Coordinates of C-alpha atoms in Angstrom, one line a residue:
M633 CA -13.1 -7.7 -18.0
V634 CA -14.9 -9.6 -15.2
V635 CA -15.3 -13.4 -15.2
H636 CA -17.8 -14.7 -12.7
Q637 CA -20.0 -17.6 -14.1
P638 CA -18.4 -21.0 -13.4
L639 CA -21.3 -22.9 -14.9
L640 CA -20.8 -21.1 -18.2
L641 CA -17.0 -21.2 -18.1
E642 CA -16.4 -22.1 -21.8
E643 CA -19.0 -19.7 -23.0
A644 CA -17.6 -16.9 -20.9
L645 CA -14.0 -17.6 -22.0
S646 CA -15.1 -17.8 -25.6
R647 CA -17.0 -14.5 -25.4
C648 CA -14.0 -12.7 -23.7
T649 CA -11.4 -14.0 -26.0
T650 CA -13.5 -13.5 -29.1
N651 CA -14.3 -9.8 -28.2
L652 CA -10.6 -9.1 -27.5
M653 CA -9.4 -10.8 -30.7
L654 CA -12.0 -8.8 -32.7
I655 CA -10.3 -5.7 -31.4
A656 CA -6.9 -7.1 -32.5
D657 CA -8.2 -8.2 -35.9
A658 CA -9.8 -4.8 -36.5
N659 CA -6.3 -3.3 -36.0
A660 CA -7.6 -1.5 -32.9
S661 CA -5.3 -3.2 -30.4
R662 CA -2.8 -0.4 -30.8
Y663 CA -5.2 1.9 -28.8
V664 CA -5.3 -0.4 -25.8
R665 CA -3.3 1.1 -23.0
R666 CA -4.5 -0.9 -19.9
M667 CA -5.7 -4.4 -19.4
E668 CA -7.6 -5.3 -16.2
V669 CA -8.7 -8.9 -15.4
F670 CA -10.9 -9.4 -12.3
V671 CA -11.9 -12.9 -11.4
R672 CA -14.5 -13.4 -8.7
K673 CA -14.1 -16.0 -6.0
E674 CA -16.8 -18.3 -7.4
A675 CA -15.1 -18.5 -10.8
G676 CA -11.6 -19.2 -9.4
F677 CA -8.0 -18.4 -10.4
L678 CA -7.9 -21.3 -12.9
V679 CA -10.5 -19.4 -15.0
L680 CA -8.0 -16.6 -15.2
I681 CA -5.2 -19.0 -16.2
T682 CA -7.4 -20.4 -19.0
L683 CA -8.5 -17.1 -20.2
M684 CA -5.0 -15.6 -20.4
H685 CA -3.7 -18.8 -22.0
A686 CA -6.3 -18.5 -24.7
L687 CA -5.5 -14.9 -25.3
F688 CA -1.7 -14.7 -25.2
V689 CA -0.7 -18.2 -26.1
E690 CA -3.3 -19.8 -28.3
R691 CA -4.3 -16.7 -30.2
G692 CA -1.2 -14.7 -29.8
L693 CA -2.8 -11.4 -28.8
V694 CA -0.4 -8.5 -29.0
L695 CA -1.1 -5.2 -27.2
A696 CA 1.9 -3.3 -28.4
N697 CA 1.1 0.0 -26.7
A698 CA -0.4 -1.3 -23.5
H699 CA 1.5 -0.1 -20.4
T700 CA -0.6 -1.5 -17.5
L701 CA -1.7 -5.0 -16.5
H702 CA -4.0 -5.4 -13.4
V703 CA -4.8 -8.9 -12.3
D704 CA -7.2 -9.3 -9.4
S705 CA -8.3 -12.7 -8.0
I706 CA -9.1 -13.7 -4.5
A707 CA -9.3 -17.4 -5.2
R708 CA -6.6 -20.0 -4.3
I709 CA -5.5 -22.7 -6.7
E710 CA -5.3 -25.3 -3.9
E711 CA -9.1 -24.8 -3.2
E712 CA -9.8 -25.7 -6.8
I713 CA -7.5 -28.6 -7.6
A714 CA -10.0 -31.3 -6.4
G715 CA -12.5 -30.4 -9.1
L716 CA -10.1 -29.6 -11.8
D717 CA -10.9 -30.7 -15.3
A718 CA -7.7 -32.2 -16.6
R719 CA -8.5 -31.5 -20.2
L720 CA -8.6 -27.8 -19.5
F721 CA -5.6 -27.3 -17.3
T722 CA -2.0 -28.4 -16.8
V723 CA -1.5 -25.7 -14.2
R724 CA 2.3 -25.2 -14.2
E725 CA 2.7 -25.6 -17.9
H726 CA -0.1 -23.2 -18.7
I727 CA 1.1 -20.6 -16.3
G728 CA 4.7 -20.8 -17.6
M729 CA 3.4 -20.3 -21.2
I730 CA 1.2 -17.4 -20.1
T731 CA 4.3 -15.6 -18.6
K732 CA 6.2 -16.0 -21.9
G733 CA 3.1 -15.0 -23.9
L734 CA 2.6 -11.9 -21.8
V735 CA 6.2 -10.8 -22.4
V736 CA 5.6 -11.0 -26.1
G737 CA 2.0 -9.7 -26.1
M738 CA 2.6 -6.7 -23.8
P739 CA 6.2 -5.7 -24.5
G740 CA 5.8 -2.1 -23.3
M741 CA 4.4 -3.0 -19.8
A742 CA 5.5 -0.4 -17.3
R743 CA 2.9 -0.8 -14.5
L744 CA 2.0 -4.2 -13.0
V745 CA -0.7 -4.7 -10.3
L746 CA -1.1 -8.2 -8.9
S747 CA -3.8 -8.7 -6.3
V748 CA -4.0 -12.4 -5.8
A749 CA -4.5 -14.6 -2.8
Y750 CA -1.2 -16.0 -1.6
D751 CA -0.6 -19.4 -3.1
P752 CA 2.7 -21.2 -3.5
V753 CA 1.7 -22.5 -7.0
I754 CA 0.8 -19.0 -8.1
D755 CA 3.9 -17.4 -6.6
R756 CA 6.4 -19.9 -8.1
A757 CA 4.8 -20.2 -11.5
F758 CA 3.2 -16.8 -12.2
V759 CA 4.1 -13.9 -9.8
G760 CA 7.8 -14.6 -9.5
P761 CA 8.5 -15.3 -13.2
L762 CA 6.3 -12.4 -14.3
A763 CA 8.2 -10.0 -12.0
H764 CA 11.5 -11.3 -13.2
S765 CA 10.5 -10.9 -16.8
Y766 CA 9.7 -7.2 -16.4
A767 CA 12.3 -6.3 -13.8
G768 CA 14.2 -4.1 -16.3
S769 CA 11.3 -2.2 -17.6
L770 CA 8.7 -1.7 -14.8
T771 CA 8.4 1.8 -13.4
S772 CA 5.4 0.9 -11.1
L773 CA 4.8 -2.3 -9.2
D774 CA 1.9 -3.1 -6.9
L775 CA 2.0 -6.4 -5.0
R776 CA -1.1 -6.2 -2.9
S777 CA -1.5 -9.6 -1.4
S778 CA 1.3 -11.9 -2.6
V779 CA 5.1 -12.2 -2.3
V780 CA 7.5 -13.2 -5.0
A781 CA 8.8 -16.6 -4.3
G782 CA 12.6 -17.4 -4.3
S783 CA 15.3 -14.7 -4.3
A784 CA 14.4 -11.0 -4.3
V785 CA 13.8 -9.4 -7.7
V786 CA 16.0 -6.4 -8.5
F787 CA 14.1 -3.5 -10.3
D788 CA 16.4 -0.9 -11.9
R789 CA 13.8 1.6 -13.1
L790 CA 11.1 1.4 -10.4
Q791 CA 9.6 4.7 -9.4
S792 CA 6.5 3.5 -7.5
L793 CA 6.4 0.5 -5.2
K794 CA 3.4 -0.8 -3.2
M795 CA 3.7 -4.2 -1.5
V796 CA 2.5 -6.3 1.4
L797 CA 5.2 -7.9 3.5
D798 CA 5.1 -11.3 5.2
A799 CA 5.9 -12.0 8.8
S800 CA 9.5 -13.0 8.0
G801 CA 10.4 -9.4 7.4
R802 CA 12.1 -10.2 4.1
S803 CA 11.6 -8.0 1.1
P804 CA 10.7 -9.8 -2.2
V805 CA 11.7 -6.7 -4.1
V806 CA 15.0 -4.8 -4.3
V807 CA 15.0 -1.2 -5.6
K808 CA 17.4 1.5 -6.5
S809 CA 16.9 4.2 -3.8
E810 CA 17.8 7.1 -6.0
G811 CA 14.9 6.5 -8.5
L812 CA 12.0 5.7 -6.2
R813 CA 9.3 8.5 -5.9
E814 CA 6.4 6.7 -4.2
L815 CA 6.7 3.9 -1.6
E816 CA 3.9 2.1 0.3
L817 CA 4.6 -0.8 2.6
S818 CA 1.8 -2.8 4.3
R819 CA 1.8 -5.3 7.2
I820 CA 5.4 -4.2 8.2
P821 CA 6.7 -6.6 10.9
S822 CA 9.1 -5.6 13.6
T823 CA 12.0 -7.4 11.8
F824 CA 11.9 -5.3 8.7
G825 CA 14.5 -2.6 8.1
W826 CA 15.3 -0.2 5.3
H827 CA 18.5 -2.1 4.4
K828 CA 16.3 -5.1 3.2
L829 CA 14.6 -2.9 0.7
I830 CA 17.9 -2.1 -1.1
G831 CA 19.2 -5.7 -0.8
M832 CA 21.9 -5.1 1.8
D833 CA 22.8 -6.8 5.0
S834 CA 23.7 -3.6 6.7
C835 CA 24.0 0.1 5.9
Q836 CA 25.2 3.3 7.6
R837 CA 23.4 5.9 5.5
L838 CA 20.7 5.7 2.9
R839 CA 19.3 8.5 0.7
F840 CA 16.0 8.4 -1.2
S841 CA 16.7 11.5 -3.2
Q842 CA 13.4 11.5 -5.3
L843 CA 10.9 10.1 -2.8
T844 CA 7.9 12.4 -2.4
T845 CA 5.3 10.0 -0.9
L846 CA 5.8 7.5 1.9
T847 CA 3.1 5.2 3.3
L848 CA 3.9 2.8 6.2
H849 CA 1.2 0.4 7.5
F850 CA 2.7 -1.5 10.5
M851 CA 1.7 -4.7 12.2
P852 CA 1.1 -3.9 15.9
Y853 CA 3.8 -5.4 18.0
T854 CA 5.7 -5.0 21.3
T855 CA 9.4 -5.4 22.0
A856 CA 11.0 -6.7 25.1
D857 CA 13.2 -3.7 25.8
G858 CA 11.3 -1.0 24.0
H859 CA 14.2 -0.1 21.6
A860 CA 14.2 0.1 17.9
E861 CA 15.0 -3.2 16.2
T862 CA 17.1 -2.3 13.2
G863 CA 19.4 -5.3 12.8
S864 CA 21.4 -3.1 10.3
N865 CA 23.3 -0.5 12.4
L866 CA 21.6 2.1 10.1
M867 CA 22.2 5.6 11.2
S868 CA 20.2 7.8 8.9
V869 CA 17.6 7.6 6.1
E870 CA 17.5 10.9 4.2
L871 CA 14.2 11.9 2.6
P872 CA 15.0 15.5 1.3
L873 CA 12.0 15.8 -1.1
L874 CA 9.3 14.0 0.9
K875 CA 5.9 15.8 0.8
R876 CA 3.3 13.3 1.9
L877 CA 3.6 10.9 4.8
E878 CA 1.0 8.4 6.0
V879 CA 1.6 6.1 9.0
S880 CA -0.7 3.6 10.7
N881 CA -0.3 1.3 13.7
A882 CA 3.2 2.5 14.3
S883 CA 5.3 2.1 17.4
S884 CA 7.4 5.2 18.0
N885 CA 10.5 3.0 18.4
H886 CA 10.2 1.1 15.1
A887 CA 13.4 1.4 13.1
L888 CA 11.6 2.6 9.9
L889 CA 10.6 5.7 11.7
A890 CA 13.4 6.1 14.2
E891 CA 16.0 6.2 11.4
C892 CA 14.2 8.7 9.1
A893 CA 15.5 12.2 8.7
F894 CA 12.4 14.1 7.6
P895 CA 12.6 17.4 5.8
R896 CA 11.6 20.7 7.5
H897 CA 8.4 21.1 5.5
L898 CA 5.7 18.5 4.7
Q899 CA 2.6 19.1 2.7
T900 CA 0.4 16.4 4.3
V901 CA 0.6 14.0 7.2
N902 CA -2.0 11.3 7.8
N903 CA -1.5 9.5 11.1
R904 CA -3.7 6.6 12.0
Y905 CA -3.6 5.1 15.5
S906 CA 0.1 6.1 15.8
T907 CA 0.0 9.3 17.9
E908 CA 3.2 8.7 19.9
A909 CA 5.0 8.1 16.6
L910 CA 4.4 11.8 15.8
G911 CA 7.4 12.5 18.1
R912 CA 9.6 11.3 15.3
L913 CA 8.7 14.4 13.3
Q914 CA 10.5 16.6 15.8
N915 CA 12.6 18.3 13.2
V916 CA 9.7 19.2 11.0
E917 CA 9.0 23.0 11.2
T918 CA 5.7 23.3 9.1
I919 CA 3.0 20.9 8.0
D920 CA 0.4 22.3 5.6
Y921 CA -2.3 19.7 6.7
M922 CA -2.3 16.9 9.2
R923 CA -5.0 14.4 9.8
V924 CA -4.9 12.3 13.0
M925 CA -7.0 9.3 14.0
I926 CA -6.8 8.2 17.7
S927 CA -8.0 4.9 19.0
N928 CA -9.1 3.8 22.5
G929 CA -6.2 4.0 25.0
E930 CA -4.1 6.6 23.2
L931 CA -5.3 9.7 25.0
S932 CA -2.5 9.8 27.6
T933 CA -0.9 12.9 29.0
Q934 CA 2.0 12.4 26.7
V935 CA -0.2 12.2 23.7
H936 CA -2.0 15.4 24.7
A937 CA 1.3 17.1 24.8
V938 CA 2.2 15.9 21.3
L939 CA -1.1 17.0 19.9
N940 CA -0.8 20.4 21.5
K941 CA 2.6 20.8 19.9
W942 CA 1.2 20.2 16.4
F943 CA -2.2 21.8 16.7
G944 CA -1.6 24.6 19.3
G945 CA -1.6 28.3 18.6
T946 CA 2.1 28.3 17.8
G947 CA 2.0 24.7 16.5
V948 CA 3.7 23.2 13.5
C949 CA 0.5 22.4 11.6
L950 CA -1.2 25.2 9.5
D951 CA -4.4 23.2 9.2
G952 CA -5.6 19.9 10.5
G953 CA -8.3 17.4 11.3
M954 CA -8.8 14.9 14.1
Q955 CA -10.9 11.8 14.6
V956 CA -11.1 10.4 18.2
F957 CA -12.5 6.8 18.5
S958 CA -12.2 6.4 22.3
T959 CA -14.3 5.9 25.4
Q960 CA -11.8 7.9 27.4
H961 CA -13.0 11.4 28.2
I962 CA -11.0 14.3 26.8
D963 CA -9.8 16.6 29.5
A964 CA -10.6 20.0 28.1
S965 CA -8.3 21.8 30.6
V966 CA -5.1 20.4 28.9
V967 CA -6.3 20.8 25.3
D968 CA -4.8 23.4 22.9
W969 CA -6.0 22.6 19.4
Q970 CA -6.3 26.1 17.9
R971 CA -5.2 25.0 14.4
L972 CA -7.8 22.2 14.0
T973 CA -10.6 22.8 11.4
F974 CA -12.2 19.4 11.6
L975 CA -13.0 17.3 14.7
Y976 CA -14.9 14.0 15.1
L977 CA -15.5 12.8 18.6
A978 CA -16.9 9.3 19.3
E979 CA -18.1 8.6 22.9
C980 CA -15.2 10.5 24.4
V981 CA -16.9 13.8 25.5
S982 CA -20.0 14.7 27.4
F983 CA -22.0 17.8 26.5
G984 CA -20.7 19.5 29.6
D985 CA -17.1 18.7 28.5
L986 CA -17.9 20.0 25.1
A987 CA -18.8 23.4 26.4
R988 CA -15.4 23.6 28.1
L989 CA -13.7 22.3 25.0
M990 CA -15.2 24.8 22.4
P991 CA -13.0 27.8 23.4
R992 CA -9.9 25.6 22.8
I993 CA -10.9 24.7 19.3
P994 CA -11.8 28.1 17.8
Q995 CA -11.0 27.3 14.2
V996 CA -13.1 24.1 13.9
R997 CA -15.6 24.5 11.0
D998 CA -16.8 20.9 11.0
L999 CA -17.6 19.2 14.3
A1000 CA -19.2 15.8 14.5
L1001 CA -20.3 13.9 17.7
R1002 CA -21.3 10.3 18.2
K1003 CA -22.8 9.3 21.5
P1004 CA -23.6 5.7 22.5

């Protein structure tokens, strides 16, 4: 369902609500498993509020077997208040009723995806209460661009968590470490530590016994002394079943990496602009496939040594791909990338250098070059 015509607001709302209620009246609502609402910027978040109020409050829509709600809106309420039609909206009251209506109308919700522009009104009146209402039943939570206001919400059954953090380093969500299978954190600041994810001030050891997929997107930062900033005295984070790891913009000394005890075997590693952080995988003995993206300024002697360790003839990686976005020239004499099968080079190698490089990448099947 997509709402995008502000000039035909009442007509669009009428059409959407009528079509959905026809499904309910035809006793077909039991077949609905997923509800997605996408509101374009020109329509605004208030259109979404009105629509959902009409469905779940005024008409009492019940989707008894629906397990997924996806709400996507990039508009901010504060941008719309000036032109607000008072007869249509009493914002806080409507949002509060919608939350209650959703709990009744979608009692079996297990997966919640909220991708809304951060707005204090939305957070306090919609995101926060909705998360609290389903805290005991959700198994999958995706907070793409907003944080839950107030105290952190404790989720007992969560298996998959994806969320964007704010600069404060606080975690709006608290999880049980033993049940989590997939974790994705974005815009991780230097102040964030593992202990905050489980709602503790400090911790000596933590074990994510079921986690198989870990994705960490960091905010680039520098520290004064170059040491890991934990703030928690955490000694070890055990990840015994981890299979897939993705890291971007990581400093090698960030606590989230420095404290991880990775298993000996990983299926896939995707490293984006974090080459030095690969040193944190020193205990890993085999990686089925590793993909590395290198930015300008990363091709140091130290990085070459790390790459040779992973992609060399006796390296850890069984297969791999590399994309180099750099104006620095690659020194073919120090390259040992015998395990690479894919290589993309942008502006970092001359044709003369390429001739010297080819014997050192014998397994490459796909080679792409971009010259200025």
